[in-house]
Short mmCIF file of C-alpha atoms and ligand atoms in Angstrom, two decimals:
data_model
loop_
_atom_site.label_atom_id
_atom_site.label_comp_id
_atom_site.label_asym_id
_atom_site.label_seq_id
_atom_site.Cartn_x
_atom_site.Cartn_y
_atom_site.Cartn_z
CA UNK A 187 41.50 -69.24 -51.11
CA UNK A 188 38.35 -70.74 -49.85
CA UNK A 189 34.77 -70.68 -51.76
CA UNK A 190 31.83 -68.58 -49.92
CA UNK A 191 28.52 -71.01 -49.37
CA UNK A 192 25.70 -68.85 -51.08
CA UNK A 193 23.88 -67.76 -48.01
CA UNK A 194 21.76 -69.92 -45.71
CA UNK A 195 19.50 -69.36 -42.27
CA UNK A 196 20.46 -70.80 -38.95
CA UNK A 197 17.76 -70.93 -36.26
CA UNK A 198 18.25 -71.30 -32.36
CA UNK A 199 16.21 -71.93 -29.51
CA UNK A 200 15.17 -70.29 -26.52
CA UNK A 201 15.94 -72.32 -23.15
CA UNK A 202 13.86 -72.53 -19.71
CA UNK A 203 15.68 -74.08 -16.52
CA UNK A 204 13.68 -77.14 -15.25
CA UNK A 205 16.25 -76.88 -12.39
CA UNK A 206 18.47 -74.31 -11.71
CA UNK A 207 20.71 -74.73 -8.53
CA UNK A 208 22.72 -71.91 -7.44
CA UNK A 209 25.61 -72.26 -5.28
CA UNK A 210 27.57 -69.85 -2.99
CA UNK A 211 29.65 -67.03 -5.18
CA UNK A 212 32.77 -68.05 -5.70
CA UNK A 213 35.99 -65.37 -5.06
CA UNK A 214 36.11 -65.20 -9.00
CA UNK A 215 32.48 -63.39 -8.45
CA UNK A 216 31.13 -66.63 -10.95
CA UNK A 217 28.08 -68.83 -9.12
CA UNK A 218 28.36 -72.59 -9.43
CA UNK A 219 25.67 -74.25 -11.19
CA UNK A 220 24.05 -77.07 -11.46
CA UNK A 221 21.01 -76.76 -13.73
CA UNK A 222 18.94 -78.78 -16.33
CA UNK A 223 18.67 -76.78 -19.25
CA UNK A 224 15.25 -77.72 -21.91
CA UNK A 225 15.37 -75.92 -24.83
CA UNK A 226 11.56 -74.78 -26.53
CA UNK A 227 9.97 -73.82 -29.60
CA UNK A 228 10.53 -70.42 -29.66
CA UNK A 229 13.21 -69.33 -32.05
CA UNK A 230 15.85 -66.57 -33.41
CA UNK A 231 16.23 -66.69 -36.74
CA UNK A 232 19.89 -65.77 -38.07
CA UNK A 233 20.27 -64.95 -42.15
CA UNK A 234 23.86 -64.90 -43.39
CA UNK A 235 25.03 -63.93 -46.69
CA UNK A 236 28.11 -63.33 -48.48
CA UNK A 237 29.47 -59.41 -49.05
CA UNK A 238 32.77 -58.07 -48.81
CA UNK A 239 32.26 -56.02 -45.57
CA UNK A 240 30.63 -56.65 -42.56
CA UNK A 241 26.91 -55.85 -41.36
CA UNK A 242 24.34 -57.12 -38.82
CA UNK A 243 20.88 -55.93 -38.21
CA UNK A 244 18.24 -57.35 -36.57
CA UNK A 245 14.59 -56.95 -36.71
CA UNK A 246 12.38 -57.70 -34.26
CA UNK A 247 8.95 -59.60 -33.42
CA UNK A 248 6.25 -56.63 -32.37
CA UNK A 249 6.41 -57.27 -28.75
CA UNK A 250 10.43 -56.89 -28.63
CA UNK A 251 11.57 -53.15 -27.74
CA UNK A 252 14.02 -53.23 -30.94
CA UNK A 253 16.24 -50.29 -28.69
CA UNK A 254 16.64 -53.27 -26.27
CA UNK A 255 19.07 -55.01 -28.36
CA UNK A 256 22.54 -53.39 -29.39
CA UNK A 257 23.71 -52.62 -32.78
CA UNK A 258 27.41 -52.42 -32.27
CA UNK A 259 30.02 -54.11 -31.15
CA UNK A 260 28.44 -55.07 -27.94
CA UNK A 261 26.08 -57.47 -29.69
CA UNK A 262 26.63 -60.86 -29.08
CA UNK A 263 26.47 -61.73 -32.57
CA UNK A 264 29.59 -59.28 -33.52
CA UNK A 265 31.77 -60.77 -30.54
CA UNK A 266 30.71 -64.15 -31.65
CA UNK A 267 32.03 -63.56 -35.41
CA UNK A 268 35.03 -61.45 -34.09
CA UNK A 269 35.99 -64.55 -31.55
CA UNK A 270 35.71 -67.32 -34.51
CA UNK A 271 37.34 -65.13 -37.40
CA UNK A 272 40.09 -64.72 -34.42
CA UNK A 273 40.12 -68.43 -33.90
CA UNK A 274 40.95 -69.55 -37.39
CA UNK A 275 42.87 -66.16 -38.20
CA UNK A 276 40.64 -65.00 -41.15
CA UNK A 277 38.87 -61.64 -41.93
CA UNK A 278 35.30 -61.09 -40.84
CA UNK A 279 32.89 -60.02 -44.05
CA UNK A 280 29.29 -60.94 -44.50
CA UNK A 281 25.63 -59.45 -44.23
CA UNK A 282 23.89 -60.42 -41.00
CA UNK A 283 19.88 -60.34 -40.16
CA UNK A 284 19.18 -61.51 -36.69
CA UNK A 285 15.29 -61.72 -36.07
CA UNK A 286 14.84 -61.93 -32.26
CA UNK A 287 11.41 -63.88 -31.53
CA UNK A 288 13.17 -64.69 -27.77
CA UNK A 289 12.29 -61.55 -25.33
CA UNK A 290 15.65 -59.23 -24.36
CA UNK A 291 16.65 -59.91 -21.30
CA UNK A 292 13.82 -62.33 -20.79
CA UNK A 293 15.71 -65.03 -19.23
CA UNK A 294 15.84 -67.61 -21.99
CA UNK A 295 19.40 -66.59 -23.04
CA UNK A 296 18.17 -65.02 -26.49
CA UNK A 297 21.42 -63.52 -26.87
CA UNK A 298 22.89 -66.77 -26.05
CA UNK A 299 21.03 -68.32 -29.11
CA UNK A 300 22.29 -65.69 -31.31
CA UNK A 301 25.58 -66.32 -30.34
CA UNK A 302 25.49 -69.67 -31.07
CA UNK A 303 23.51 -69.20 -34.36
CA UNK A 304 26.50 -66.56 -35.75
CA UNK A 305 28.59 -69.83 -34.76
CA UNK A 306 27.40 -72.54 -36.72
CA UNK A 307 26.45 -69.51 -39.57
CA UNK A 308 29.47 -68.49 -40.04
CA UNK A 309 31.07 -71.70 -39.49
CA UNK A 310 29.68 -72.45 -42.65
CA UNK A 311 29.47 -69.55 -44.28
CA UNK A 312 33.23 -69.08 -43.91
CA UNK A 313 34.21 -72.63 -44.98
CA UNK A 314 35.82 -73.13 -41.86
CA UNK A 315 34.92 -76.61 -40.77
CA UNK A 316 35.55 -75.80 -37.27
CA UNK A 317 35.38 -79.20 -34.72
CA UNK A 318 32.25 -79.39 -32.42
CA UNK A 319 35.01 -79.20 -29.81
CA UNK A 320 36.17 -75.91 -30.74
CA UNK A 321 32.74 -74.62 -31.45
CA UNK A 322 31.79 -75.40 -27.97
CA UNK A 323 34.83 -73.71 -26.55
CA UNK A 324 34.49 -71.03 -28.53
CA UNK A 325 30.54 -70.95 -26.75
CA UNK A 326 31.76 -71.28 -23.46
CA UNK A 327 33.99 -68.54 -23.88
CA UNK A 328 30.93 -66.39 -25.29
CA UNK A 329 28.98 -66.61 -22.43
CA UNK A 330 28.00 -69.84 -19.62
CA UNK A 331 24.53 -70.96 -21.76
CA UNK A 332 26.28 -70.36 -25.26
CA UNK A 333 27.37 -73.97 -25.53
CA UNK A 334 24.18 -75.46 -24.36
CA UNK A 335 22.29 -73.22 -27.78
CA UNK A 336 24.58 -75.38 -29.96
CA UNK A 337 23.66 -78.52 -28.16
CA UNK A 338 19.57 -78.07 -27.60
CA UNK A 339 17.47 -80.86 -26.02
CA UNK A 340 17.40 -80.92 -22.54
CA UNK A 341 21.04 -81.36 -20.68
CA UNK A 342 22.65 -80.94 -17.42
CA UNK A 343 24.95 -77.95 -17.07
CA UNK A 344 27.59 -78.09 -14.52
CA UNK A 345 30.73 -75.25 -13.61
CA UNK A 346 29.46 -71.70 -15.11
CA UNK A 347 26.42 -74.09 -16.80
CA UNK A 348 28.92 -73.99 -20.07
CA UNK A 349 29.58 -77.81 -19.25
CA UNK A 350 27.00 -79.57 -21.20
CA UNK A 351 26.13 -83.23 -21.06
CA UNK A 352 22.45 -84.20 -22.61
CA UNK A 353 20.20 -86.58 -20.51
CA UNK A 354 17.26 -88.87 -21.49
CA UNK A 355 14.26 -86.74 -21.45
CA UNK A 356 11.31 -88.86 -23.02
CA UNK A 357 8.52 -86.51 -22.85
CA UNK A 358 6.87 -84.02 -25.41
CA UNK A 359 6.44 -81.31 -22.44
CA UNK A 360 3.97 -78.46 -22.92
CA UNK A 361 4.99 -74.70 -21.49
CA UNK A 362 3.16 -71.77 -21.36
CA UNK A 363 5.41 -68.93 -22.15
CA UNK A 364 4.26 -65.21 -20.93
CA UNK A 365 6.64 -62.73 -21.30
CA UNK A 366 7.21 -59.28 -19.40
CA UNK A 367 7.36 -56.20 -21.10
CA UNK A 368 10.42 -55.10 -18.67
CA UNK A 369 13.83 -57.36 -18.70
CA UNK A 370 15.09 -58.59 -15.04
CA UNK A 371 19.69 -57.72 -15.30
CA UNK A 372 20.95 -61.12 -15.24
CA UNK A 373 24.07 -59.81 -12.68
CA UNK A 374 21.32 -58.01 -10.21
CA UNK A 375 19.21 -61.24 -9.76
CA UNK A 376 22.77 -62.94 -8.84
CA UNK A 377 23.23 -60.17 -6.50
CA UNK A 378 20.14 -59.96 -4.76
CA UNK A 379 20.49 -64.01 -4.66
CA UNK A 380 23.34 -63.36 -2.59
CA UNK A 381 22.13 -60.91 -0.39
CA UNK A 382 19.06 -63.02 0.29
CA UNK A 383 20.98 -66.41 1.08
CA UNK A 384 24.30 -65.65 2.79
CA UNK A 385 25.09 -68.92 3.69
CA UNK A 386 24.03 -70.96 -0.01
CA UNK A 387 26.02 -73.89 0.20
CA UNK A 388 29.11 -74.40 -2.03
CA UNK A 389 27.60 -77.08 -3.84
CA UNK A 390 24.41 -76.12 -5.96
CA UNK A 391 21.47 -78.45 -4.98
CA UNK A 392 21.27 -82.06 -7.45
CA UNK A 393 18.40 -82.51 -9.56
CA UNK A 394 18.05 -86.18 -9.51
CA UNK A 395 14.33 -86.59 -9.00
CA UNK A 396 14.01 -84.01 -11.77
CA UNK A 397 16.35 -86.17 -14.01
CA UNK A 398 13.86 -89.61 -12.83
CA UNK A 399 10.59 -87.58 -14.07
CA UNK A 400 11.51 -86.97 -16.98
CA UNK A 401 12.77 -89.83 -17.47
CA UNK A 402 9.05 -91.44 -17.06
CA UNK A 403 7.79 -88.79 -19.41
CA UNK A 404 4.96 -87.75 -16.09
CA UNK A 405 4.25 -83.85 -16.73
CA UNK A 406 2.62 -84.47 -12.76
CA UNK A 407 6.38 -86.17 -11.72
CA UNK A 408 8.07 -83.12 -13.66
CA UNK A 409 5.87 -80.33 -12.17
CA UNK A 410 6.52 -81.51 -8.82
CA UNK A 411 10.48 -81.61 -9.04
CA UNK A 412 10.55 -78.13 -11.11
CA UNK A 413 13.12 -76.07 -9.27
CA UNK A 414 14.55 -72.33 -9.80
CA UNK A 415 17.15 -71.36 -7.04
CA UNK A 416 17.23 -67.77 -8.74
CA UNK A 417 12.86 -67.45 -8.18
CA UNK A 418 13.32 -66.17 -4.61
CA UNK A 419 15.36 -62.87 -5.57
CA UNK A 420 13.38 -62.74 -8.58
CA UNK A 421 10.38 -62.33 -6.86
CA UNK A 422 11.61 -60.52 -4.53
CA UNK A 423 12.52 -58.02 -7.45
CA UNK A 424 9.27 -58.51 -9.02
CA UNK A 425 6.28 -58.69 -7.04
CA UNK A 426 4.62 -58.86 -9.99
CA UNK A 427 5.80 -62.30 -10.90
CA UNK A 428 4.43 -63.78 -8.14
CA UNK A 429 1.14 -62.58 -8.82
CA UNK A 430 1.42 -63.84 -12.32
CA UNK A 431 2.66 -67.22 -10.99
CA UNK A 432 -0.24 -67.47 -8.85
CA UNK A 433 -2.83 -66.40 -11.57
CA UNK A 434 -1.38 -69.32 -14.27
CA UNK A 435 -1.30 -72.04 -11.65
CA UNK A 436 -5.11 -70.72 -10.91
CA UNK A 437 -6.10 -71.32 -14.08
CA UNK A 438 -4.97 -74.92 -14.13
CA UNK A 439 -1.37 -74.93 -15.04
CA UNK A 440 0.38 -77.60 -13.08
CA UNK A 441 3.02 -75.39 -11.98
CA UNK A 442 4.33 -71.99 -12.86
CA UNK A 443 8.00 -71.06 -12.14
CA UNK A 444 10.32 -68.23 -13.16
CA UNK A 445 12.42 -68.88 -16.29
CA UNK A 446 15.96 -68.50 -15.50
CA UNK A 447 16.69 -65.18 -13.80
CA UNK A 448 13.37 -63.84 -15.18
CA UNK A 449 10.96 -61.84 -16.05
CA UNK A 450 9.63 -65.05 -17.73
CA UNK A 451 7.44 -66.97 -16.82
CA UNK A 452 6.72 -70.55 -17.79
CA UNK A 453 3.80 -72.85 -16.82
CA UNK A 454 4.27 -76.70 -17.26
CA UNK A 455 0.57 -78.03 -18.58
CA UNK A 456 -0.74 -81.13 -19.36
CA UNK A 457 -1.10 -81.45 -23.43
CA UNK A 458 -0.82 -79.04 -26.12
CA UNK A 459 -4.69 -78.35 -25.64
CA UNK A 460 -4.31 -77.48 -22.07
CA UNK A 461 -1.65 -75.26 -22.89
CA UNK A 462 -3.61 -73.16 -25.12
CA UNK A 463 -6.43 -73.51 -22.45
CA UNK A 464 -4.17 -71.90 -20.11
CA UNK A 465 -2.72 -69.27 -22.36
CA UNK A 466 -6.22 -68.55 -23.30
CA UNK A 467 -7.04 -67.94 -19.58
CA UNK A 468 -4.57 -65.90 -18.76
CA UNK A 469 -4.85 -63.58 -22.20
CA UNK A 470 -8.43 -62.56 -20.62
CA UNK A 471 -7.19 -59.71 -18.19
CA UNK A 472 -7.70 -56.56 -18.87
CA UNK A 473 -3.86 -55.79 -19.51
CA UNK A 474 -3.13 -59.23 -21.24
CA UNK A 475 0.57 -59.90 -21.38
CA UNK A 476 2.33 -61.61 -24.53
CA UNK A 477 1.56 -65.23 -24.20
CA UNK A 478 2.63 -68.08 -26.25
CA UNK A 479 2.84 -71.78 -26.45
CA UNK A 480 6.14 -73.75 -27.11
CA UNK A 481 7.19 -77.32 -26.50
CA UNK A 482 10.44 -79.11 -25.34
CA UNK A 483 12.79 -80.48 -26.31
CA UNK A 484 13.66 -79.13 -29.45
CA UNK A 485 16.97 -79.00 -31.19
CA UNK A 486 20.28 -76.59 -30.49
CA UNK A 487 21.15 -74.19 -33.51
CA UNK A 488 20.75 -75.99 -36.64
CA UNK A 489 20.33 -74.85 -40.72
CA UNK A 490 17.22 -74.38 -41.81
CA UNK A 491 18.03 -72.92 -45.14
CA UNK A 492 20.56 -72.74 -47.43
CA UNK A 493 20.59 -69.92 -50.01
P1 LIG B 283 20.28 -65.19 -19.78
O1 LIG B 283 19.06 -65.97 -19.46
O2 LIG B 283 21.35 -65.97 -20.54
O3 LIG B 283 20.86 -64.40 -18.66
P2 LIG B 283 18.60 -63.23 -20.97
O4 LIG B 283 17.65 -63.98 -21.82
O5 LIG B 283 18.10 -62.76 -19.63
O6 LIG B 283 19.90 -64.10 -20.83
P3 LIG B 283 19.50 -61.82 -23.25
O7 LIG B 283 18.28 -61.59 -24.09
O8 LIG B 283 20.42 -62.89 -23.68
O9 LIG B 283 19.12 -61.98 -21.74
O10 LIG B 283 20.26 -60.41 -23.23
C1 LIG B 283 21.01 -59.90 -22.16
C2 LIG B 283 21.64 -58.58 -22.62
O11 LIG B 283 22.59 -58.85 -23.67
C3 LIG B 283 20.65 -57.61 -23.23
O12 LIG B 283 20.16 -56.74 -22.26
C4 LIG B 283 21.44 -56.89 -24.33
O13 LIG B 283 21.90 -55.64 -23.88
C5 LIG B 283 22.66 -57.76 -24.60
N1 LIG B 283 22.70 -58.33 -25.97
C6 LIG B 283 23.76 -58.39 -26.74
N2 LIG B 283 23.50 -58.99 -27.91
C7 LIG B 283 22.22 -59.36 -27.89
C8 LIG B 283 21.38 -60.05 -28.80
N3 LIG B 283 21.80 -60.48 -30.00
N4 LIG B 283 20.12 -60.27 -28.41
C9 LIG B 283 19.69 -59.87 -27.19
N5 LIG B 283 20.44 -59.19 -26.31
C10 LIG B 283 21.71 -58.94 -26.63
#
């Protein structure tokens, strides 16, 4: 019988799109996508230890509605253990603490990041030794931006997105993240997507002047080649947004774009200091929204502890 590791803390990242080209729904109801994935400083934490049952919980930072995030079965976390225990034919057990800094429904695949956290956790956890192969298949079957959690940095993701393949990205780039108190559904954004563009093409739009600035490591290049096919229905969704868009790019931001399917928004600055300049700006309303400052790249899920 295998040993149990002590206990041990995997975090994952949050990810924005710096290109996210939809193309016309497929008759399996699935988009094709061709996006650039960046993953940022801003982090779920997941704790495991060892205990002869099964628990998760997860606590929450203060500006997360805590009743946002399921508790049973249908949390990502639970289907990710339940898929990998499956995988290697073993017994699920352990004590789970998920602490969700990434907004619910946000648009920056939180519960992807948990799902690829309760991966590499358990991975270990369990003694398993599983291949990075299978761990990635075992992402992709999790959910389309599963795999690129594991992987981190900024990559191109091609099919459902679950097809990762990193890219040269040579810049430190600066975001300003403000967050919405309501989530955007994932599936209506797609639908409203469709309604608005009947004719997308089959093929999502490339990204290769995106992939060139950030290559040169130009925050101006990248701002100007920032692309989110999913911002019109968004928008459309959210007035709102485009309001707050409109307000950061005021203020100095050199471009402000939805985060994935949204609420989200992220603003592309300068510097760490204009960041905060920016974040500062926009905190002055009179109903300031959560802001924060993260960076990019940063690294997929990865130990941080061991117990
Ligand atoms: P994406 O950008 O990948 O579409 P998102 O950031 O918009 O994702 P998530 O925070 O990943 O959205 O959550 C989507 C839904 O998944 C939530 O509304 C919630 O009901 C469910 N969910 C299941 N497990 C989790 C989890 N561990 N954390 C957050 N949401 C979870």
């Amino acid at each position: 019988m295998r040993n149990s590791v002590a206990g041990l803390t995997v975090r994952a990242p949050a990810k924005i799109n710096l290109h996210l080209g939809v193309g016309a729904v497929r008759e399996d109801g699935m988009h094709p996508l061709l996006t650039v994935y960046h993953a940022v400083g801003l982090y779920d934490d997941l704790s495991a230890i060892p205990a002869p049952d099964w628990r998760v919980g997860v606590d929450v930072e203060d500006y997360i509605d805590p009743a946002a995030v399921p508790l049973d079965g249908d949390n990502i976390v639970d289907r990710a253990a339940t898929l990998l225990a499956a995988h290697h034919g073993v017994a699920r057990s352990g004590d789970l603490q998920v602490t969700k800094a990434i907004p619910v429904a946000g648009g920056m695949a939180g519960g992807s990041a948990d799902a690829a956290a309760a991966l590499v956790a358990l991975d270990r956890l369990w003694r398993l030794e599983t291949s990075d192969e299978d761990l990635l298949a075992l992402a992709a079957r999790l959910g389309s931006d599963v795999p690129f959690a594991l992987v981190g940095g900024t990559a191109v993701g091609t099919g459902r997105g679950e097809i990762v393949t990193p890219v040269a990205d040579h810049g430190t780039w600066w975001w300003v993240v403000v967050l919405s108190p309501e989530g955007l559904s994932t599936p209506e954004v797609y639908r409203h997507f469709d309604r608005l563009f009947p004719d997308a093409p089959a093929t999502p739009p490339a990204a290769g002047e995106l992939l060139a600035a950030l290559d040169s490591g130009d925050p101006h290049r990248l701002a100007a080649t920032l692309h989110n096919d999913l911002q019109a229905p968004a928008l459309d969704l959210r007035p709102d947004l485009a309001r707050r868009i409109a307000t950061g790019e005021a203020e100095g931001a050199l471009r402000g774009l939805v985060s994935g399917s949204g609420p989200t928004c992220v603003f592309l600055c300068e510097s760490g200091d204009h960041a905060r300049e920016v974040a500062g700006a926009l905190l002055a309303g009179s109903e300031p929204p959560v802001v924060l400052v993260a960076n990019g790249p940063v690294a997929g899920a990865h130990v941080v502890t061991h117990g």
